[in-house]
Amino acid sequence: MLAVVVAVPLIGVDGSAAGDAEPDAHFSIVVGVAGLPLVLRTTLTLQKEGVERILLMVPRGDGTTARQALADGRVTARLDVVELEPGGNVTKELAARVAEPFLLVPLNVVVDSAIYRQLLAAEANDVTAIVATSNASPIGPLRMAGPPVDVAAGLGADVPLLDQVVAAEGSRLLEVGPHWWTRVDTKAGRARATHLLFESCRKSVDGAVSRHLNRHISLFLSKRLVNTPLSPNGATTVTFLFGVVAAWY
């Protein structure tokens, strides 16, 4: 499956449901969310859910920044980066570059990976698009059956693509249920995303000790170490050394 990750203003995701203010003036595709640049986190999450190709659409001048952030050994998906001029028509760009079903992902929204899984698994026969919603309001990600050639018919070029897709004949809404989502183009949104990402590390198979003690300690420490130079391998090494010292004593 192809995923189109869009980092330009095309989808007017309403943040009022999440209590968000206006987007940060200095919001960037590489802003950190739980220790990873946003564009890398989104890429790795999509890749984990089986996406094999990613088309990243960024504002003119951000292409090099995106490629540097994605020069990571964990990235195995095929990547293409497209730079768009300010005010460029995203719908036309998509129609010119995409000729197959695809997942459309706005970069300013971080979601529970289960939402991508729902969209990918949804029955898509005889539909123009499947739009992820929360309480009937679109949250950003959607799956399109093909290029959006006629989606905007009669709506006008200034209508956000998400609104175009929702209004298009044959579009279907997909409620995400209890799965979380949040905008990350505000400071409050990024803090909320970091909290939710760490909370998702809790596991249903945790035993009593892990659930009531170990997991609380590990999450408390991880939240404070995630933005430091200490890597997971480094943390493992430190833990091993503690064990060696304890054994010596």
Tab-separated table of C-alpha atoms in Angstrom:
chain	number	residue	atom	x	y	z
A	1	MET	CA	0.000	0.000	0.000
A	2	LEU	CA	1.102	3.557	-0.737
A	3	ALA	CA	0.859	6.263	1.926
A	4	VAL	CA	0.918	9.962	1.056
A	5	VAL	CA	2.178	11.973	4.028
A	6	VAL	CA	1.335	15.644	3.632
A	7	ALA	CA	3.141	18.391	5.544
A	8	VAL	CA	1.499	21.353	3.821
A	9	PRO	CA	-1.782	23.054	4.765
A	10	LEU	CA	-4.362	20.950	2.946
A	11	ILE	CA	-6.469	19.438	5.666
A	12	GLY	CA	-8.201	21.809	8.040
A	13	VAL	CA	-8.296	19.400	10.978
A	14	ASP	CA	-10.461	20.983	13.656
A	15	GLY	CA	-8.559	20.965	16.918
A	16	SER	CA	-11.445	22.234	19.021
A	17	ALA	CA	-12.386	18.709	20.071
A	18	ALA	CA	-8.928	18.327	21.562
A	19	GLY	CA	-8.940	21.822	23.077
A	20	ASP	CA	-6.137	23.066	20.815
A	21	ALA	CA	-5.332	26.657	19.987
A	22	GLU	CA	-4.061	27.943	16.658
A	23	PRO	CA	-1.036	26.051	15.219
A	24	ASP	CA	2.431	27.160	16.303
A	25	ALA	CA	3.992	29.696	13.968
A	26	HIS	CA	7.254	27.715	14.010
A	27	PHE	CA	5.771	24.232	13.624
A	28	SER	CA	8.231	22.048	11.703
A	29	ILE	CA	8.207	18.618	10.075
A	30	VAL	CA	11.103	17.642	12.344
A	31	VAL	CA	9.663	18.909	15.624
A	32	GLY	CA	10.295	16.319	18.322
A	33	VAL	CA	7.499	14.052	19.524
A	34	ALA	CA	8.498	11.565	22.236
A	35	GLY	CA	12.136	11.618	21.198
A	36	LEU	CA	11.789	11.331	17.414
A	37	PRO	CA	11.432	13.929	14.648
A	38	LEU	CA	7.766	13.987	13.661
A	39	VAL	CA	8.385	13.007	10.037
A	40	LEU	CA	10.492	10.008	11.126
A	41	ARG	CA	7.959	8.907	13.740
A	42	THR	CA	5.130	8.992	11.193
A	43	THR	CA	7.197	7.075	8.638
A	44	LEU	CA	8.174	4.339	11.100
A	45	THR	CA	4.584	3.986	12.337
A	46	LEU	CA	3.212	3.593	8.799
A	47	GLN	CA	5.995	1.176	7.934
A	48	LYS	CA	5.142	-0.917	11.019
A	49	GLU	CA	1.564	-1.221	9.750
A	50	GLY	CA	2.689	-2.630	6.403
A	51	VAL	CA	3.034	0.488	4.229
A	52	GLU	CA	5.773	-0.178	1.664
A	53	ARG	CA	5.839	3.137	-0.247
A	54	ILE	CA	5.614	6.654	1.115
A	55	LEU	CA	5.209	9.876	-0.853
A	56	LEU	CA	6.108	12.805	1.386
A	57	MET	CA	4.769	16.193	0.283
A	58	VAL	CA	6.508	19.109	2.023
A	59	PRO	CA	6.714	22.890	1.522
A	60	ARG	CA	9.377	24.194	-0.862
A	61	GLY	CA	12.734	24.239	0.948
A	62	ASP	CA	11.966	21.417	3.400
A	63	GLY	CA	13.012	18.555	1.130
A	64	THR	CA	16.613	18.367	2.348
A	65	THR	CA	15.491	18.561	5.986
A	66	ALA	CA	13.062	15.691	5.418
A	67	ARG	CA	15.652	13.494	3.698
A	68	GLN	CA	18.153	14.070	6.511
A	69	ALA	CA	15.579	13.151	9.154
A	70	LEU	CA	14.675	9.988	7.238
A	71	ALA	CA	18.287	8.876	6.756
A	72	ASP	CA	17.728	6.326	9.500
A	73	GLY	CA	18.621	2.653	9.325
A	74	ARG	CA	15.164	1.661	10.538
A	75	VAL	CA	13.486	3.154	7.468
A	76	THR	CA	12.983	0.411	4.867
A	77	ALA	CA	9.975	1.755	2.953
A	78	ARG	CA	10.534	3.285	-0.476
A	79	LEU	CA	10.492	7.066	-0.049
A	80	ASP	CA	9.829	9.887	-2.482
A	81	VAL	CA	9.926	13.536	-1.378
A	82	VAL	CA	7.998	16.192	-3.299
A	83	GLU	CA	8.364	19.915	-2.563
A	84	LEU	CA	5.335	22.110	-3.196
A	85	GLU	CA	5.228	25.830	-3.776
A	86	PRO	CA	3.278	27.929	-1.257
A	87	GLY	CA	-0.380	27.800	-2.167
A	88	GLY	CA	0.171	24.836	-4.492
A	89	ASN	CA	-2.861	22.743	-5.364
A	90	VAL	CA	-2.369	19.487	-3.449
A	91	THR	CA	-5.359	17.845	-5.107
A	92	LYS	CA	-3.888	18.390	-8.574
A	93	GLU	CA	-0.456	17.196	-7.421
A	94	LEU	CA	-1.966	14.000	-6.068
A	95	ALA	CA	-3.969	13.424	-9.235
A	96	ALA	CA	-0.798	13.841	-11.324
A	97	ARG	CA	1.415	11.586	-9.183
A	98	VAL	CA	-0.863	8.879	-7.784
A	99	ALA	CA	-2.787	6.330	-9.835
A	100	GLU	CA	-3.675	3.753	-7.169
A	101	PRO	CA	-5.426	3.456	-3.821
A	102	PHE	CA	-3.521	5.193	-1.039
A	103	LEU	CA	-3.564	6.211	2.599
A	104	LEU	CA	-3.549	9.978	3.090
A	105	VAL	CA	-1.828	11.082	6.303
A	106	PRO	CA	-1.598	14.703	7.508
A	107	LEU	CA	1.695	15.228	9.327
A	108	ASN	CA	0.157	17.538	11.920
A	109	VAL	CA	-1.852	14.684	13.449
A	110	VAL	CA	-0.435	11.751	15.426
A	111	VAL	CA	-2.779	8.792	15.888
A	112	ASP	CA	-2.880	5.417	17.538
A	113	SER	CA	-1.377	3.037	14.962
A	114	ALA	CA	-4.560	0.963	15.265
A	115	ILE	CA	-6.349	3.708	13.295
A	116	TYR	CA	-4.074	3.119	10.297
A	117	ARG	CA	-4.736	-0.597	10.727
A	118	GLN	CA	-8.500	0.026	10.659
A	119	LEU	CA	-8.263	2.097	7.485
A	120	LEU	CA	-6.078	-0.466	5.732
A	121	ALA	CA	-8.362	-3.353	6.696
A	122	ALA	CA	-11.687	-1.635	5.934
A	123	GLU	CA	-13.832	-2.942	3.094
A	124	ALA	CA	-13.313	-0.473	0.247
A	125	ASN	CA	-15.655	-1.754	-2.486
A	126	ASP	CA	-17.653	0.945	-4.274
A	127	VAL	CA	-16.390	3.816	-2.118
A	128	THR	CA	-14.535	6.977	-3.086
A	129	ALA	CA	-12.811	7.260	0.275
A	130	ILE	CA	-12.888	6.015	3.854
A	131	VAL	CA	-12.408	8.842	6.361
A	132	ALA	CA	-11.324	8.245	9.959
A	133	THR	CA	-13.651	10.124	12.314
A	134	SER	CA	-14.157	10.677	16.025
A	135	ASN	CA	-17.749	11.450	17.027
A	136	ALA	CA	-18.508	11.909	13.314
A	137	SER	CA	-15.793	14.594	12.924
A	138	PRO	CA	-12.875	13.862	10.552
A	139	ILE	CA	-9.563	13.626	12.411
A	140	GLY	CA	-7.204	13.626	9.406
A	141	PRO	CA	-6.140	10.215	8.070
A	142	LEU	CA	-8.186	8.725	5.257
A	143	ARG	CA	-7.956	6.057	2.590
A	144	MET	CA	-8.741	6.882	-1.015
A	145	ALA	CA	-9.721	4.369	-3.658
A	146	GLY	CA	-7.802	6.233	-6.353
A	147	PRO	CA	-6.500	9.640	-7.449
A	148	PRO	CA	-8.711	12.559	-6.351
A	149	VAL	CA	-9.442	13.702	-9.904
A	150	ASP	CA	-13.086	14.741	-9.496
A	151	VAL	CA	-13.313	15.007	-5.720
A	152	ALA	CA	-13.428	18.808	-5.714
A	153	ALA	CA	-16.134	19.105	-8.365
A	154	GLY	CA	-18.411	22.020	-7.527
A	155	LEU	CA	-16.721	22.827	-4.204
A	156	GLY	CA	-14.092	25.332	-5.261
A	157	ALA	CA	-10.329	25.171	-5.125
A	158	ASP	CA	-10.132	26.912	-1.736
A	159	VAL	CA	-12.026	24.145	0.082
A	160	PRO	CA	-9.666	21.977	2.214
A	161	LEU	CA	-9.090	18.535	0.736
A	162	LEU	CA	-10.509	16.781	3.783
A	163	ASP	CA	-13.785	18.673	3.360
A	164	GLN	CA	-13.744	17.837	-0.343
A	165	VAL	CA	-13.383	14.138	0.369
A	166	VAL	CA	-16.054	14.056	3.091
A	167	ALA	CA	-18.522	15.812	0.777
A	168	ALA	CA	-17.713	13.608	-2.220
A	169	GLU	CA	-20.267	11.056	-3.359
A	170	GLY	CA	-19.312	7.575	-2.219
A	171	SER	CA	-17.226	8.589	0.785
A	172	ARG	CA	-17.710	6.615	3.991
A	173	LEU	CA	-16.923	7.565	7.588
A	174	LEU	CA	-15.044	5.150	9.834
A	175	GLU	CA	-15.383	5.760	13.579
A	176	VAL	CA	-12.102	5.144	15.407
A	177	GLY	CA	-13.852	4.280	18.664
A	178	PRO	CA	-11.579	4.314	21.732
A	179	HIS	CA	-8.370	4.759	19.740
A	180	TRP	CA	-6.588	8.037	20.465
A	181	TRP	CA	-5.491	10.861	18.189
A	182	THR	CA	-4.189	14.381	18.639
A	183	ARG	CA	-2.893	17.333	16.667
A	184	VAL	CA	0.805	18.022	17.193
A	185	ASP	CA	1.138	21.473	15.642
A	186	THR	CA	0.714	23.017	19.104
A	187	LYS	CA	2.845	22.648	22.231
A	188	ALA	CA	-0.119	21.250	24.162
A	189	GLY	CA	-0.821	18.763	21.391
A	190	ARG	CA	2.771	17.487	21.381
A	191	ALA	CA	2.717	17.059	25.152
A	192	ARG	CA	-0.543	15.126	24.839
A	193	ALA	CA	0.877	12.929	22.057
A	194	THR	CA	3.969	12.137	24.136
A	195	HIS	CA	1.785	11.146	27.099
A	196	LEU	CA	-0.486	8.961	24.956
A	197	LEU	CA	2.427	7.285	23.174
A	198	PHE	CA	4.012	6.310	26.478
A	199	GLU	CA	0.702	5.168	27.937
A	200	SER	CA	0.283	2.859	24.940
A	201	CYS	CA	3.404	1.025	26.141
A	202	ARG	CA	1.332	-0.561	28.909
A	203	LYS	CA	0.507	-4.145	27.977
A	204	SER	CA	-2.510	-6.294	28.730
A	205	VAL	CA	-0.159	-9.204	29.503
A	206	ASP	CA	1.631	-7.308	32.290
A	207	GLY	CA	1.627	-9.219	35.542
A	208	ALA	CA	0.719	-7.694	38.893
A	209	VAL	CA	4.264	-6.504	39.656
A	210	SER	CA	4.752	-4.980	36.209
A	211	ARG	CA	1.317	-3.372	36.211
A	212	HIS	CA	1.584	-1.818	39.667
A	213	LEU	CA	5.322	-1.177	40.000
A	214	ASN	CA	7.735	-1.829	37.129
A	215	ARG	CA	5.708	-0.131	34.390
A	216	HIS	CA	5.207	3.014	36.478
A	217	ILE	CA	8.948	3.273	37.120
A	218	SER	CA	9.968	2.548	33.521
A	219	LEU	CA	7.515	5.072	32.051
A	220	PHE	CA	8.512	7.731	34.582
A	221	LEU	CA	12.197	7.321	33.671
A	222	SER	CA	11.610	6.932	29.928
A	223	LYS	CA	9.644	10.182	29.664
A	224	ARG	CA	12.592	12.014	31.213
A	225	LEU	CA	15.330	10.254	29.239
A	226	VAL	CA	13.703	10.189	25.791
A	227	ASN	CA	15.025	13.632	24.818
A	228	THR	CA	18.549	12.998	26.113
A	229	PRO	CA	21.477	11.470	24.163
A	230	LEU	CA	21.033	8.186	26.063
A	231	SER	CA	19.895	5.513	23.603
A	232	PRO	CA	17.962	2.310	24.420
A	233	ASN	CA	21.196	0.343	23.929
A	234	GLY	CA	22.943	2.771	26.272
A	235	ALA	CA	20.245	2.265	28.910
A	236	THR	CA	20.677	-1.508	28.577
A	237	THR	CA	24.419	-1.134	29.069
A	238	VAL	CA	23.928	0.974	32.186
A	239	THR	CA	21.479	-1.599	33.575
A	240	PHE	CA	23.979	-4.398	32.865
A	241	LEU	CA	26.730	-2.486	34.686
A	242	PHE	CA	24.456	-2.005	37.698
A	243	GLY	CA	23.948	-5.766	37.738
A	244	VAL	CA	27.701	-6.446	37.527
A	245	VAL	CA	28.424	-4.025	40.360
A	246	ALA	CA	25.632	-5.527	42.475
A	247	ALA	CA	26.989	-9.038	41.870
A	248	TRP	CA	30.501	-7.898	42.848
A	249	TYR	CA	29.193	-6.451	46.108
